[in-house]
Amino acid sequence: MRGRYNKHALIAGGVVALCGGTVMVGWLTRTDILLSLIPNLETMKWNTAVGFVLAGIILCLQSFSFSKRSVVIKSLSILLVLFGALHIYQGLYETNLGIDELFVEDYIARSKGGIYPGRMSISTAFCFFLLGLAQLCFFYKNKLCPFVSSFFNHVVIFVALVSIVGYMYEIPAFHKLTFLVSMALHTSIGFLVLGFFFQMNTPQWGLTALFFGDKVGQIMARNLFPLLTILVLFLGVAWVNAHRLGLISMEFGISLFVLLFLVVGLFMIWFTATSLNKVDKGRRKAEAALKEANAKLELKVMQRTAALSDINTELQKSNERNKIFVSQAPNAIAMFDTEMKYIAASEKWYEDYDLFGKDIIGKSHYDIFPEIGDDWKEIHTKCQQGDVNKCDEAGFEREDGSMQWIKWEVRPWYSSPDDIGGILMYTEDITTQKIREQEKRRIEEILSKTSDIARIGVWDLDLADKKVNWDKVTKEIHEVEEDYVPEFKTAIDFYKEGKSRDAIKSMVDHTAETGAPFDAELEITTASGRSKWIRTIGQAEYDKGECIRLYGLFQDIDQIKNAQYALDKVNQELTAILDSGTNVSIISTDLDGVITHFSKGAEALLRYSMEEMVGITTPNVLHCEEEVHDRGMALSTEYGRDIRGFDVFTEAVKRGGYENREWTYISKDERRFPVQLAVTGIRDSNGNLKGYLGVATDISEIKQKEERLKEANENLEALAARLTNQNRQLANFAQITSHNLRAPVSNLLALLNLYNDSTDQADRDMLIEKFGTVITHLFETLNDLMEALKIQEQTPQQTEQVSFQKVFDKTLELLSGQILEHQIQVDFEFDEASEIRYNSDYMDSIFLNLMSNAIKYRSTNRQAWMSVKTLRDEEGNIELHVEDNGLGINMKRHAEKLFGLHKTFHRNPDAKGVGLYLTKTQIVAMGGNIKAYSEIDKGTKFVIKFNKSK
């Protein structure tokens, strides 16, 4: 019923709006026939037409359903109320607000000398005002509002009927309603239509309740009222017009009116009584049927109750199964109720979020993870209201400071079709993937370093921004300036026109479309006009299934190609002979898989003759059984049906596609080799499938090249790593050389000063001996450094058994001059650990750096003292402690940069900031660590922990 009303309301609203629009056109074009239904009757004013357009739109909108429907209708209704109120105000107070002829001039009223040209009647404005209020009341949810809305609609209908009757019986007072301006006839009809259809929004209120329903009285009212209304109006009009024309007297007319009314009324009563009797008869049948239906319904209720009990039981079992499904799911899934309390969680969830051993079921998710922010809580709230939230990548910092990257999907789960029971949260830890991306960047850095050494350039093609980037080597190969910027559209023009340019275009397009890498040797013409052979390697980078970037290597192989040219020329004849053979097998079959054609290439590759294969067997005999079985299992899972045998090769063709993948062929002599097999359908002119065609290419050589390329890439990376290590060793060697020679030289200067200041010959002789010892050790240091330079290929992991006492004695002799000069007390103890397997050069450097620092940064306010000893911790690891009572270091300010390169913390002219940096570098390289403990003006203690394996 509601759908039929919406359709009729839409039509009525459209007609009313169209009527108003037609009148507006009449005013704009001054077409009198469009302004009044009957010539010489009242015209519909411009503003009245505007009001009908607005009211018609409101009625039409009630027939539609959209998100902001009530807001739009309320807004238009308020506008209609204000529209009517302004015109009522003008009419009651006889003022002119300037809105009557705001858009058009009422030329008809002005020609007749009207008082207020263009002004609608107060009754018209009153009807617009009431219609707007009725719609506003209808949309406000209040018990009284529907009644008020219905009352206003009834008033509008009544006013419209009075006006129409006035026109029918030519009684101006009825359509003027005591006001100066009349309501036009089509205005009255428009209000009657609007009032009726607006009232149909609340048919249960007011007089309309008498006509709508299935009760006997409502049926009688629907049958009698329309006919009675038509009868009275028709007889009244007939009598009035006959009397005005003098055809009948008043008494005769009234008598005839009464007589006809009685006769027609009796007929209507008979018709209505007959209809009611039929209804009553139907009612009695319906009551009998209802009793029978009630009995059946009670039986069904009993049956449904039992079924409902079974359903509830099954629902409980289903919930338990869901919990089991969640808990045993291979992914990280958790199930929550509406209060975000755990109902179930998979083992992967426990693993990813380190929850093993914790009882989380029944506890709040926010208590388990208190660091969850308000943004996540808002997402959970929205999902519990029916939303679904997805994210492909997001990072979270845990309480321990670690970074975890995850992707997730959060969606509601339903306890019934309309009730949300909570949310399901699926997450996947992609931290490993992010680490791989970082590793990728590291490899790119290695390739960049390698290119500088091997003269291999790098290129990058950004498809999104249409930019081309060349590194320095690539620009040198193209013989362009270092500041040259290649253009996206013209960079390819460097390739020699013809085969090379066509090939690079094809390979770039193919890689962008399929993601397959390319590796080709092509010719280019450099900026200086020289022809040059190059090798270019490229691969694609995809984002969400779309190729966004191409990048790769660019190598100058011109000399290699020229050297091969002579050899190629000599071997042309042999190559032609080899190329005359074929490595392509072409086999066709019928729909059952029986071979119908076996090419010469197939004979050459597979060693079978055409006679052995055609019409006898299927291509299955050429394949590895394990591969066919595995592929059949995969296709069966994908398509949901059992696929085996020959169907494995043809399933994709049957579905309108084709099959192209790598297989292993087995020849007659049991030789196995890889092929790229493409299977397509053979169809007739009508598109019907008649058979299958398989084209296989031997890709053994390609596979071998791929392996060689892979091996070459691995060798290239190893070369880069070795060169990087050599550079690091050379830099380390230079630093050790400059730093380790400074201390002995300083010691020689100190001894020289002592010698010059001494007057005692015995002291001078003793100092000469010290000179010899220091010079000897200096010579040994130089020899050691020279030896290190010769064997710079060796790594610091090459070790030997080192005695702490011997290293200490050697260092003490090197520093003896400074120790004597400054009268420094030196204590040592190596009882707990007397020796260790270590790199001897590194151990010498460590002792020298730490002990020389103790001398260099001594305090002049007290007797200088240092201690060197070894200990073992609880796990048996060896520790070296070097302690002094010197100036000390402000650890609050300098702790983080204490071991930094060129970091100094005292104004000592000899401080270079290298010793501690080298010391830590050497210790870490050997798998150990070093810590410092220091207070200003109290001294410093260095603790070195050596790797136990060392």
mmCIF file of N, CA and C in Angstrom, residues 720-762:
data_model
loop_
_atom_site.group_PDB
_atom_site.id
_atom_site.type_symbol
_atom_site.label_atom_id
_atom_site.label_comp_id
_atom_site.label_asym_id
_atom_site.label_seq_id
_atom_site.Cartn_x
_atom_site.Cartn_y
_atom_site.Cartn_z
ATOM 1 N N ALA A 720 82.703 -6.690 -3.966
ATOM 2 C CA ALA A 720 82.435 -5.398 -3.334
ATOM 3 C C ALA A 720 82.722 -5.444 -1.847
ATOM 4 N N ALA A 721 82.314 -6.566 -1.204
ATOM 5 C CA ALA A 721 82.548 -6.702 0.240
ATOM 6 C C ALA A 721 84.042 -6.749 0.534
ATOM 7 N N ARG A 722 84.801 -7.486 -0.353
ATOM 8 C CA ARG A 722 86.250 -7.592 -0.119
ATOM 9 C C ARG A 722 86.938 -6.241 -0.307
ATOM 10 N N LEU A 723 86.520 -5.489 -1.323
ATOM 11 C CA LEU A 723 87.113 -4.160 -1.550
ATOM 12 C C LEU A 723 86.782 -3.202 -0.415
ATOM 13 N N THR A 724 85.551 -3.283 0.060
ATOM 14 C CA THR A 724 85.158 -2.425 1.184
ATOM 15 C C THR A 724 85.987 -2.752 2.419
ATOM 16 N N ASN A 725 86.192 -4.067 2.656
ATOM 17 C CA ASN A 725 86.980 -4.491 3.819
ATOM 18 C C ASN A 725 88.423 -4.025 3.683
ATOM 19 N N GLN A 726 88.956 -4.089 2.459
ATOM 20 C CA GLN A 726 90.332 -3.630 2.247
ATOM 21 C C GLN A 726 90.459 -2.131 2.516
ATOM 22 N N ASN A 727 89.489 -1.367 2.048
ATOM 23 C CA ASN A 727 89.512 0.082 2.296
ATOM 24 C C ASN A 727 89.460 0.371 3.796
ATOM 25 N N ARG A 728 88.612 -0.393 4.499
ATOM 26 C CA ARG A 728 88.507 -0.181 5.946
ATOM 27 C C ARG A 728 89.822 -0.528 6.636
ATOM 28 N N GLN A 729 90.448 -1.630 6.184
ATOM 29 C CA GLN A 729 91.721 -2.028 6.796
ATOM 30 C C GLN A 729 92.810 -0.982 6.541
ATOM 31 N N LEU A 730 92.822 -0.422 5.311
ATOM 32 C CA LEU A 730 93.830 0.588 5.006
ATOM 33 C C LEU A 730 93.644 1.828 5.878
ATOM 34 N N ALA A 731 92.369 2.261 6.024
ATOM 35 C CA ALA A 731 92.099 3.421 6.877
ATOM 36 C C ALA A 731 92.498 3.128 8.314
ATOM 37 N N ASN A 732 92.179 1.901 8.781
ATOM 38 C CA ASN A 732 92.520 1.518 10.151
ATOM 39 C C ASN A 732 94.029 1.473 10.339
ATOM 40 N N PHE A 733 94.703 0.969 9.283
ATOM 41 C CA PHE A 733 96.165 0.884 9.351
ATOM 42 C C PHE A 733 96.793 2.278 9.456
ATOM 43 N N ALA A 734 96.258 3.217 8.654
ATOM 44 C CA ALA A 734 96.795 4.581 8.695
ATOM 45 C C ALA A 734 96.611 5.209 10.062
ATOM 46 N N GLN A 735 95.450 4.974 10.678
ATOM 47 C CA GLN A 735 95.196 5.554 12.000
ATOM 48 C C GLN A 735 96.105 4.924 13.059
ATOM 49 N N ILE A 736 96.239 3.571 12.984
ATOM 50 C CA ILE A 736 97.113 2.888 13.961
ATOM 51 C C ILE A 736 98.547 3.391 13.822
ATOM 52 N N THR A 737 98.969 3.552 12.556
ATOM 53 C CA THR A 737 100.347 3.997 12.327
ATOM 54 C C THR A 737 100.604 5.362 12.954
ATOM 55 N N SER A 738 99.706 6.324 12.645
ATOM 56 C CA SER A 738 99.919 7.683 13.151
ATOM 57 C C SER A 738 99.803 7.740 14.665
ATOM 58 N N HIS A 739 98.904 6.928 15.211
ATOM 59 C CA HIS A 739 98.693 7.007 16.666
ATOM 60 C C HIS A 739 99.757 6.257 17.446
ATOM 61 N N ASN A 740 100.118 5.037 16.990
ATOM 62 C CA ASN A 740 101.052 4.201 17.745
ATOM 63 C C ASN A 740 102.488 4.718 17.676
ATOM 64 N N LEU A 741 102.826 5.494 16.644
ATOM 65 C CA LEU A 741 104.182 6.048 16.579
ATOM 66 C C LEU A 741 104.329 7.296 17.432
ATOM 67 N N ARG A 742 103.183 7.962 17.730
ATOM 68 C CA ARG A 742 103.266 9.210 18.488
ATOM 69 C C ARG A 742 103.804 8.978 19.908
ATOM 70 N N ALA A 743 103.319 7.894 20.575
ATOM 71 C CA ALA A 743 103.727 7.655 21.965
ATOM 72 C C ALA A 743 105.232 7.367 22.084
ATOM 73 N N PRO A 744 105.809 6.430 21.250
ATOM 74 C CA PRO A 744 107.263 6.210 21.360
ATOM 75 C C PRO A 744 108.078 7.470 21.068
ATOM 76 N N VAL A 745 107.637 8.241 20.071
ATOM 77 C CA VAL A 745 108.392 9.463 19.752
ATOM 78 C C VAL A 745 108.331 10.439 20.923
ATOM 79 N N SER A 746 107.140 10.560 21.531
ATOM 80 C CA SER A 746 107.008 11.434 22.702
ATOM 81 C C SER A 746 107.914 10.943 23.826
ATOM 82 N N ASN A 747 108.017 9.606 23.967
ATOM 83 C CA ASN A 747 108.878 9.024 25.001
ATOM 84 C C ASN A 747 110.345 9.370 24.732
ATOM 85 N N LEU A 748 110.746 9.321 23.442
ATOM 86 C CA LEU A 748 112.130 9.679 23.097
ATOM 87 C C LEU A 748 112.413 11.137 23.447
ATOM 88 N N LEU A 749 111.428 12.033 23.170
ATOM 89 C CA LEU A 749 111.605 13.445 23.494
ATOM 90 C C LEU A 749 111.744 13.629 25.001
ATOM 91 N N ALA A 750 110.924 12.866 25.773
ATOM 92 C CA ALA A 750 111.016 12.971 27.237
ATOM 93 C C ALA A 750 112.386 12.514 27.728
ATOM 94 N N LEU A 751 112.874 11.377 27.192
ATOM 95 C CA LEU A 751 114.211 10.890 27.591
ATOM 96 C C LEU A 751 115.298 11.894 27.205
ATOM 97 N N LEU A 752 115.125 12.519 26.023
ATOM 98 C CA LEU A 752 116.108 13.503 25.578
ATOM 99 C C LEU A 752 116.149 14.700 26.533
ATOM 100 N N ASN A 753 114.966 15.154 26.981
ATOM 101 C CA ASN A 753 114.914 16.270 27.927
ATOM 102 C C ASN A 753 115.593 15.883 29.241
ATOM 103 N N LEU A 754 115.325 14.640 29.709
ATOM 104 C CA LEU A 754 115.972 14.177 30.945
ATOM 105 C C LEU A 754 117.497 14.117 30.772
ATOM 106 N N TYR A 755 117.905 13.652 29.595
ATOM 107 C CA TYR A 755 119.341 13.544 29.346
ATOM 108 C C TYR A 755 119.995 14.922 29.355
ATOM 109 N N ASN A 756 119.367 15.893 28.722
ATOM 110 C CA ASN A 756 119.926 17.244 28.666
ATOM 111 C C ASN A 756 119.964 17.890 30.046
ATOM 112 N N ASP A 757 118.972 17.583 30.900
ATOM 113 C CA ASP A 757 118.903 18.197 32.226
ATOM 114 C C ASP A 757 119.800 17.493 33.235
ATOM 115 N N SER A 758 120.208 16.249 32.938
ATOM 116 C CA SER A 758 120.989 15.470 33.912
ATOM 117 C C SER A 758 122.471 15.858 33.816
ATOM 118 N N THR A 759 123.108 15.930 35.009
ATOM 119 C CA THR A 759 124.551 16.219 35.080
ATOM 120 C C THR A 759 125.336 15.016 35.574
ATOM 121 N N ASP A 760 124.562 14.017 36.064
ATOM 122 C CA ASP A 760 125.197 12.824 36.603
ATOM 123 C C ASP A 760 125.438 11.841 35.465
ATOM 124 N N GLN A 761 126.713 11.369 35.343
ATOM 125 C CA GLN A 761 127.073 10.493 34.242
ATOM 126 C C GLN A 761 126.362 9.149 34.337
ATOM 127 N N ALA A 762 126.147 8.696 35.592
ATOM 128 C CA ALA A 762 125.451 7.401 35.762
ATOM 129 C C ALA A 762 124.024 7.502 35.260
#
